[in-house]
Each structure stands twice: as C-alpha cells, then as structure tokens.
Tab-separated table of C-alpha atoms in Angstrom:
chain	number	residue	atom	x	y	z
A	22	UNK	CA	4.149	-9.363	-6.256
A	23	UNK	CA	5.900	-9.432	-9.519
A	24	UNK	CA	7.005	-11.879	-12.177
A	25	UNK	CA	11.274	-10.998	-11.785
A	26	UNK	CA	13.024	-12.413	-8.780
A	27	UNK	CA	16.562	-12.224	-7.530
A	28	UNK	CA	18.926	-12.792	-4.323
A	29	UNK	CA	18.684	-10.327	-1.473
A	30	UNK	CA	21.082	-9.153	0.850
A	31	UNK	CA	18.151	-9.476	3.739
A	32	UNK	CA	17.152	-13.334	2.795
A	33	UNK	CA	14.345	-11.424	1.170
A	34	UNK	CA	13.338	-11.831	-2.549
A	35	UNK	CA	13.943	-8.863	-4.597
A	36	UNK	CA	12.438	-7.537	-7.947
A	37	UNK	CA	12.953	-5.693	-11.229
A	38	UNK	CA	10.156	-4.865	-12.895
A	39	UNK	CA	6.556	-5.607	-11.650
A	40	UNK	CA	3.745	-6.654	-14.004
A	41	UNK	CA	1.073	-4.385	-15.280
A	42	UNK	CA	-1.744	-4.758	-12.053
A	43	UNK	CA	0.448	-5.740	-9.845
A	44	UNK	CA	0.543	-3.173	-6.536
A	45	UNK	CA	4.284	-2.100	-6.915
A	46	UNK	CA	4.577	1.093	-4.442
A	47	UNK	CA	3.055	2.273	-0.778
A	48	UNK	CA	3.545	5.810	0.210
A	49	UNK	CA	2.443	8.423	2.633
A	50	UNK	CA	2.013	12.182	2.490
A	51	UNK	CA	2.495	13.516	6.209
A	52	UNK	CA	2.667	16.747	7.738
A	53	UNK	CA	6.333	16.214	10.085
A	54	UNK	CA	8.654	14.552	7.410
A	55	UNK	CA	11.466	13.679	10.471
A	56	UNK	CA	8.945	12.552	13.182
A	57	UNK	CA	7.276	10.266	10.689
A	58	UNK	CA	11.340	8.850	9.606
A	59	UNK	CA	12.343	8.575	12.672
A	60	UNK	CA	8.835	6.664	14.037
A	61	UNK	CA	9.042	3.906	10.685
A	62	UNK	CA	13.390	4.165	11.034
A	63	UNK	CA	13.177	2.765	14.868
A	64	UNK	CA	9.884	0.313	14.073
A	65	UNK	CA	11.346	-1.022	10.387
A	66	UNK	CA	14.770	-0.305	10.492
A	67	UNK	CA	14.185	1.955	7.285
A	68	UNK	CA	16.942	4.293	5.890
A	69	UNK	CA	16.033	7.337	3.835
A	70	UNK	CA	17.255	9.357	0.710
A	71	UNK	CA	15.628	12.045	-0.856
A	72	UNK	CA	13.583	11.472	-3.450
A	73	UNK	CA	12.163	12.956	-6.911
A	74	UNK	CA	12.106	16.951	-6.380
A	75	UNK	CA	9.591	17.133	-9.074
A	76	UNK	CA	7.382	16.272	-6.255
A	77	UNK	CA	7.741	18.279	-3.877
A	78	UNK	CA	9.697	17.269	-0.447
A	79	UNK	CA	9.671	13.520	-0.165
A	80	UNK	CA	11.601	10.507	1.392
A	81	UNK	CA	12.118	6.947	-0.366
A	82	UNK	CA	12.915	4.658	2.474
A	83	UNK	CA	15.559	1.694	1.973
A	84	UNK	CA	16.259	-1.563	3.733
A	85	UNK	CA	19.986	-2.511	2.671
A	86	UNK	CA	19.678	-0.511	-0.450
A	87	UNK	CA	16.567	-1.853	-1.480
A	88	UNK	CA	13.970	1.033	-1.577
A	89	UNK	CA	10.180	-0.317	0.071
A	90	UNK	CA	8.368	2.948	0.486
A	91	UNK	CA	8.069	6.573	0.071
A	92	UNK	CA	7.508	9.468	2.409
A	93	UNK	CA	6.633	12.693	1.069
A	94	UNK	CA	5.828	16.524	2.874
A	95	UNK	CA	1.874	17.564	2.693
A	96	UNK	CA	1.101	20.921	1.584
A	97	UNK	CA	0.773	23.123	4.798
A	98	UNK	CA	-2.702	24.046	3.233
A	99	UNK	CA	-3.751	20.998	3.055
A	100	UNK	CA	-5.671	19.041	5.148
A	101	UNK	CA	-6.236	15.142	3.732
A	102	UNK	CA	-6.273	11.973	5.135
A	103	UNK	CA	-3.016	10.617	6.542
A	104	UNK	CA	-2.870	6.994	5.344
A	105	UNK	CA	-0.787	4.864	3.084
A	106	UNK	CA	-1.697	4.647	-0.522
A	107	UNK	CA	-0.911	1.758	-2.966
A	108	UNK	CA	0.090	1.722	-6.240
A	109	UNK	CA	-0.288	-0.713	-8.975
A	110	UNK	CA	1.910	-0.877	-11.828
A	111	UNK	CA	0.812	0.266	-15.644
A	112	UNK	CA	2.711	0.039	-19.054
A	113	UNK	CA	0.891	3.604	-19.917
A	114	UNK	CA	-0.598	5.567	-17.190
A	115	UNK	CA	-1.919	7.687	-19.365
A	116	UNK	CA	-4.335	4.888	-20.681
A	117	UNK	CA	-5.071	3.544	-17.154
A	118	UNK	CA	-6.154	6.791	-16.086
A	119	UNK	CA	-8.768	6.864	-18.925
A	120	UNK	CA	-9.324	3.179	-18.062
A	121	UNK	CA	-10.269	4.279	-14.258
A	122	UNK	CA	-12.619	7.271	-15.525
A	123	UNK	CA	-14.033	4.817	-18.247
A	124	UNK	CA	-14.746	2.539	-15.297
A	125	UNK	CA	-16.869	4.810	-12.789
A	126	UNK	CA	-13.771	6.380	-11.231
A	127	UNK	CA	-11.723	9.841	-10.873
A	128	UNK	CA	-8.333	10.670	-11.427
A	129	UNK	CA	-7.648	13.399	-8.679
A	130	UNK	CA	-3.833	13.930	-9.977
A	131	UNK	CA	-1.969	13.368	-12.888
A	132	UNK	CA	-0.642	11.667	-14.685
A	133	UNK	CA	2.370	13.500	-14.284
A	134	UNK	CA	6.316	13.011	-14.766
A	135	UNK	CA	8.556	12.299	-11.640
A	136	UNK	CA	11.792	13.443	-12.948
A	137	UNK	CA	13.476	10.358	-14.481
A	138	UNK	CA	12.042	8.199	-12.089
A	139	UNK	CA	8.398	7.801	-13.876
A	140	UNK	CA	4.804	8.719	-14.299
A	141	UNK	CA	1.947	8.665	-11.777
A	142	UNK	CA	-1.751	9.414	-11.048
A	143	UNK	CA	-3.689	9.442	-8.066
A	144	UNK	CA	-7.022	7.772	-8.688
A	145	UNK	CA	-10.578	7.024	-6.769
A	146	UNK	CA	-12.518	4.263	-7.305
A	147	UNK	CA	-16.052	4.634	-7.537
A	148	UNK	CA	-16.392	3.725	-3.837
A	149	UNK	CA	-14.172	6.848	-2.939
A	150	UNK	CA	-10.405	4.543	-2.194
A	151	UNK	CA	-7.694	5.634	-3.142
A	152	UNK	CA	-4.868	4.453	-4.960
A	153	UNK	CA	-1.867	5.451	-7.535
A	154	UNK	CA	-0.480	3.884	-10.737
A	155	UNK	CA	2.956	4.022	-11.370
A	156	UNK	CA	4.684	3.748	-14.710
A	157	UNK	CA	8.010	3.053	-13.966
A	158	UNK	CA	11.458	4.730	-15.731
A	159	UNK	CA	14.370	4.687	-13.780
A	160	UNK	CA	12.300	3.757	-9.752
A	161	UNK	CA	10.718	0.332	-10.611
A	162	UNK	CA	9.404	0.585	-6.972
A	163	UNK	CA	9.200	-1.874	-3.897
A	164	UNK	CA	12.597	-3.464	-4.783
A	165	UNK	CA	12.060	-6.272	-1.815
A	166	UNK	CA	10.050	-8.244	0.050
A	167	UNK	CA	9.199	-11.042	2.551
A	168	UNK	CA	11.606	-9.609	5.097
A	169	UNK	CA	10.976	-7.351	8.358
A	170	UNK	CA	9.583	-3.765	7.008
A	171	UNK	CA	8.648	-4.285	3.799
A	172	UNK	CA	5.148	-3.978	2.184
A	173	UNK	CA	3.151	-7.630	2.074
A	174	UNK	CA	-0.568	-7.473	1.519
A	175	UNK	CA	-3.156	-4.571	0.482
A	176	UNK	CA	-6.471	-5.022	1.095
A	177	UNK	CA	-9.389	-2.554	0.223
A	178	UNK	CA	-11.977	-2.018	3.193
A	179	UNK	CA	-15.135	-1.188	1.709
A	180	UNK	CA	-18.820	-1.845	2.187
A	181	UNK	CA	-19.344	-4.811	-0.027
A	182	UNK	CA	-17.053	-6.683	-2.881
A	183	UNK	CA	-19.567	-6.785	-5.369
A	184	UNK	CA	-19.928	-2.783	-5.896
A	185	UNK	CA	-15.918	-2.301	-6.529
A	186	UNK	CA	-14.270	-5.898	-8.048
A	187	UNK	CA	-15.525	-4.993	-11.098
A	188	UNK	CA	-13.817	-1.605	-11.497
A	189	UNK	CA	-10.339	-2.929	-10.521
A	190	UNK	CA	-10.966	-5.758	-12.715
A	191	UNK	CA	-11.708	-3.212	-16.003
A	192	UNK	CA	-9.114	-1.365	-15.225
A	193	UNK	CA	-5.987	-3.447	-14.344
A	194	UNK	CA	-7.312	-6.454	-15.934
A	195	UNK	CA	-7.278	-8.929	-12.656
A	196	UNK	CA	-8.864	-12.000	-12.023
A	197	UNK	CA	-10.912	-12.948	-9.138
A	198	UNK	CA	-11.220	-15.922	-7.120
A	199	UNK	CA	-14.087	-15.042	-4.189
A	200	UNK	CA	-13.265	-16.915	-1.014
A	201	UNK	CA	-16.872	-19.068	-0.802
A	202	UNK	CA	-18.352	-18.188	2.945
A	203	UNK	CA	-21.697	-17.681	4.395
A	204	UNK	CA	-20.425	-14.719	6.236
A	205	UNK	CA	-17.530	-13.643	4.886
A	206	UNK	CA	-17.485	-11.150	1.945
A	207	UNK	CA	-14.165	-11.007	0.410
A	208	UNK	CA	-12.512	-11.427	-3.116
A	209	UNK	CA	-8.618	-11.856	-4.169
A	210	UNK	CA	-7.232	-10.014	-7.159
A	211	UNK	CA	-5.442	-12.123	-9.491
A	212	UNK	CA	-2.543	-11.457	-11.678
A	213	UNK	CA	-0.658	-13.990	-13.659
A	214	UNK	CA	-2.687	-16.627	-11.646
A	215	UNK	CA	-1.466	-15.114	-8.098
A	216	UNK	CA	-3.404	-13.457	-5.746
A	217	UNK	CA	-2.216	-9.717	-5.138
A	218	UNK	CA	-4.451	-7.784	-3.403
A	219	UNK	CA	-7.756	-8.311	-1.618
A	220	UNK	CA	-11.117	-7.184	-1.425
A	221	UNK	CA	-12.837	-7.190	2.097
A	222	UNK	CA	-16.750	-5.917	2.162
A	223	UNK	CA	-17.166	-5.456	5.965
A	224	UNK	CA	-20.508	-3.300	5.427
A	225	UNK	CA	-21.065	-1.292	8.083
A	226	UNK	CA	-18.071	-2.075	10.011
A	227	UNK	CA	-16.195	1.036	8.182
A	228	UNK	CA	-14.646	3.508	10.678
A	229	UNK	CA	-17.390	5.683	11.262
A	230	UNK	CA	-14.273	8.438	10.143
A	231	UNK	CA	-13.032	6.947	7.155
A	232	UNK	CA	-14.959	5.563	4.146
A	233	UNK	CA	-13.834	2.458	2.062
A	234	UNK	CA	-9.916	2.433	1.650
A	235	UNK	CA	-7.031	0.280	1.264
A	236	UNK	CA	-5.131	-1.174	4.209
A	237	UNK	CA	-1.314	-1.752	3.968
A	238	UNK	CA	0.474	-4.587	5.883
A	239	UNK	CA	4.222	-4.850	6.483
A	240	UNK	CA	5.997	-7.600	7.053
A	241	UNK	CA	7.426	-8.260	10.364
A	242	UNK	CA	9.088	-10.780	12.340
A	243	UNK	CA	7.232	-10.266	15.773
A	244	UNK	CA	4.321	-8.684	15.382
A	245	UNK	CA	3.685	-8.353	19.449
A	246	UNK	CA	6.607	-7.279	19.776
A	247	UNK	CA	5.720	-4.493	16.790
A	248	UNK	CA	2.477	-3.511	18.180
A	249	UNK	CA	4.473	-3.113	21.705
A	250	UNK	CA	7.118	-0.538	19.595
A	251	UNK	CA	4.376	1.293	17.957
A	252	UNK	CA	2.920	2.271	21.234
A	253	UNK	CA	6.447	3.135	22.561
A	254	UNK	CA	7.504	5.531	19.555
A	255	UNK	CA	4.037	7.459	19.793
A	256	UNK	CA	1.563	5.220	18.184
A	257	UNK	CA	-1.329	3.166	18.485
A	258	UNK	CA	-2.789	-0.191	18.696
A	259	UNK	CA	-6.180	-0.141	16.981
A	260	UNK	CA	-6.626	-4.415	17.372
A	261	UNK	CA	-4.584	-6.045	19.371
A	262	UNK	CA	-2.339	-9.027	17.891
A	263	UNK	CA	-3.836	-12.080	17.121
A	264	UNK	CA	-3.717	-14.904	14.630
A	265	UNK	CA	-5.384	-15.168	11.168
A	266	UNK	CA	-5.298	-17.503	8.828
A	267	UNK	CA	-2.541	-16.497	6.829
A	268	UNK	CA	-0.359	-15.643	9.545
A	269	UNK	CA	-0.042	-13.677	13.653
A	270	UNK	CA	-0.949	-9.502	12.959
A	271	UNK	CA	-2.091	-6.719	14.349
A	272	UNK	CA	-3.502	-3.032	13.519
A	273	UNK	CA	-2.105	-0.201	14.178
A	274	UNK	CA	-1.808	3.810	13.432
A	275	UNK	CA	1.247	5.934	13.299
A	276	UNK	CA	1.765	9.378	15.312
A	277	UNK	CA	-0.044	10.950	12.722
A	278	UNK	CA	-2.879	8.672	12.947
A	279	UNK	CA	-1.989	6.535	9.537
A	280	UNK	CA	-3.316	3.131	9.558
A	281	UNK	CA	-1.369	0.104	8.760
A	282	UNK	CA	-1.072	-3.783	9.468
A	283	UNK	CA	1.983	-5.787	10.147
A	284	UNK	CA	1.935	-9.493	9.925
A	285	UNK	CA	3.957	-12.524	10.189
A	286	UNK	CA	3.212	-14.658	7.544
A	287	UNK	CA	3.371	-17.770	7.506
A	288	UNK	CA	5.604	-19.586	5.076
C-alpha cells in the first residue's frame, strides 16, 4: 500500500508515508464506542488510545504500537450508515477535494484540520460511495500490514466499473488494469504500477439496503475460525467462508451491522 517499508514487531511490514492515491486509513463512526472496542479488541487483538479531540470522541486502534484503524462516536442525532470508510492519501486535500467536485462528485465534510495529526474530507463519488482523503502531519495512518487485524484490500461495490473508474482515476490519478472476463466486471486501481484498490460492478446484486460502497477486508490468519468469533461476540456472517482466488475469506457485519471482509491471503 505504500512506497516506504520497514521491520515490524508482528512479522508484518510497516510504513511511513503512503503515496498520493494510495488508500492509507479505514475508520468507523458508531453509536457504542466500548461495545464496538471491545467486539474488534477480542476479534483483532486491537488496543486503543484516544485520538484527535478536534474530532469529536474517537478511538485509533493499535496492534503492538502500530496504529491500523480508527473508531470514532456518531452524533446522537445522527442517523448514517454504519460501515467502514477508506481513505486515500493526498499531498493537498484541499486540491483533491476540488479534484472530486471537478470530477462529478461531492465533498460532504471538510477539508478540515485534525489537531496536529492532519487534514481530511469526506467525499462521494458520483455513484453515491463514500470515502475520505487524508493529508497527513503528524498520523501518517495504517502504520502496518500483512499481519492478523490489519486493513488488506478495499474494493468499491457498485453497479458497473465503467460509470465510476473514471472519477477515481481524475481524481487520484490511478491506473487501471481491467481483469478481461465474459462475466466478470471488475477493474484494479493502480498506483506506482501496483494494484491498490478494486472496482467490482455486480449490477443488480447491490444490497437492496445499501447503494454502491466500498468494502474493507482485514487480514486474518483463520478466517473460519474469524467468521466463527464474529458470530460469538454479537455479529454476523453475511457469506460463509470460502476460497477466492487471491486467498480463503468470508463476509461479515459487526454488532452494529458494519460490513467488512477478512481474508487470508495468500503469499
């Protein structure tokens, strides 16, 4: 996910600064901050510490110091979508924002400062997905990876590749390599000649509750045995384990009904 690697205390590789593009952050706004900690604690063996007060209650959750995600409090008036948002990296989110409404998009928030820790918007793409753009300062963002419980793959859901690529491709600047099937619709984003992020049209396959929108998967090293612990702590299994071709994973939602992957990948 980035161009910067180092040694990791987990076996895992870790990072310093991630390239304009890349994805770089996953977070979640929930209504019950401890119930959601304790659910991704027990399932990823996450630590917490609190994070930027700028905005609002929040969580940045570690793996052996490393920080992988962030957690924050929704407004009791407010009544959004519970799911995990990416966020790819910009130089200037200032210019990226203008980039996304240049593009067919909407910025719903920002940009705005984080404390010392950066600069962010929330954006749409013309499909209605979200995602964020981060500008780092001081929190670079996901500072590991390829190890149990951290972030691995995104992957936008949405009715068909060839109304979005080009958005994400005018505003980030990524390349795309199409995966060449008679019946399968889906396109990686590049970035410095790696793929980063996909692009899966599944047409009318959409939850008949959700519109297009990005799917998280975490890494894991037993993904039945995941999927089993998700049920356990409250969750759900929304497709049963099963192999792919990049590795064994599953689907599954959180007590408060966000939607992730987790996957062993094959190496």
């Amino acid at each position: 996910m980035t161009e910067a690697r180092g040694p990791a205390g987990l076996n895992g590789t870790t990072h310093t600064r991630h390239a304009p593009g890349v994805p770089c952050w996953v977070s979640l706004m929930v209504h019950a901050m401890d119930t959601t900690q304790e659910f991704y604690g027990e399932l990823f063996g996450w630590e917490f510490e609190p994070g930027p007060r700028q905005l609002g209650p929040s969580a940045r959750a570690l793996l052996d110091g490393h920080e992988v995600a962030g957690i924050g409090q929704m407004p009791p008036d407010q009544h959004l979508s519970i799911a995990w948002t990416p966020y790819f990296a910009s130089d200037d989110v200032n210019q990226t924002a203008e980039s996304v409404r240049h593009c067919g998009g909407t910025v719903g928030v920002g940009p705005l400062d984080a404390g010392d820790a950066g600069r962010l918007a929330i954006g749409l793409d013309p499909t209605g997905a979200v995602f964020g753009i981060w500008q780092a300062a001081a929190h670079l963002g996901t500072g590991i990876i390829g190890v149990h419980g951290t972030p691995a793959w995104i992957e936008l859901l949405t009715r068909d590749t060839e109304s979005v690529v080009k958005f994400y491709q005018g505003v980030f600047g990524h390349g795309l390599e199409p995966v060449v099937s008679a019946d399968f619709d889906y396109v990686t984003l590049q970035s410095g000649g790696r793929a980063v992020a996909g692009i899966h049209g599944v047409g009318h396959g959409l939850p008949r509750d959700r519109g297009p929108h990005w799917l998280t998967y975490f890494e894991v090293t037993d993904v039945d045995a995941a999927a089993s612990q998700v049920t356990e702590l409250g969750g759900h299994v929304l497709r049963a384990a099963h192999d792919s071709a990049y590795g064994r994973v599953a689907t599954v939602a959180d007590p408060e009904g966000a939607v992730f992957s987790v996957i062993h990948t094959d190496r």
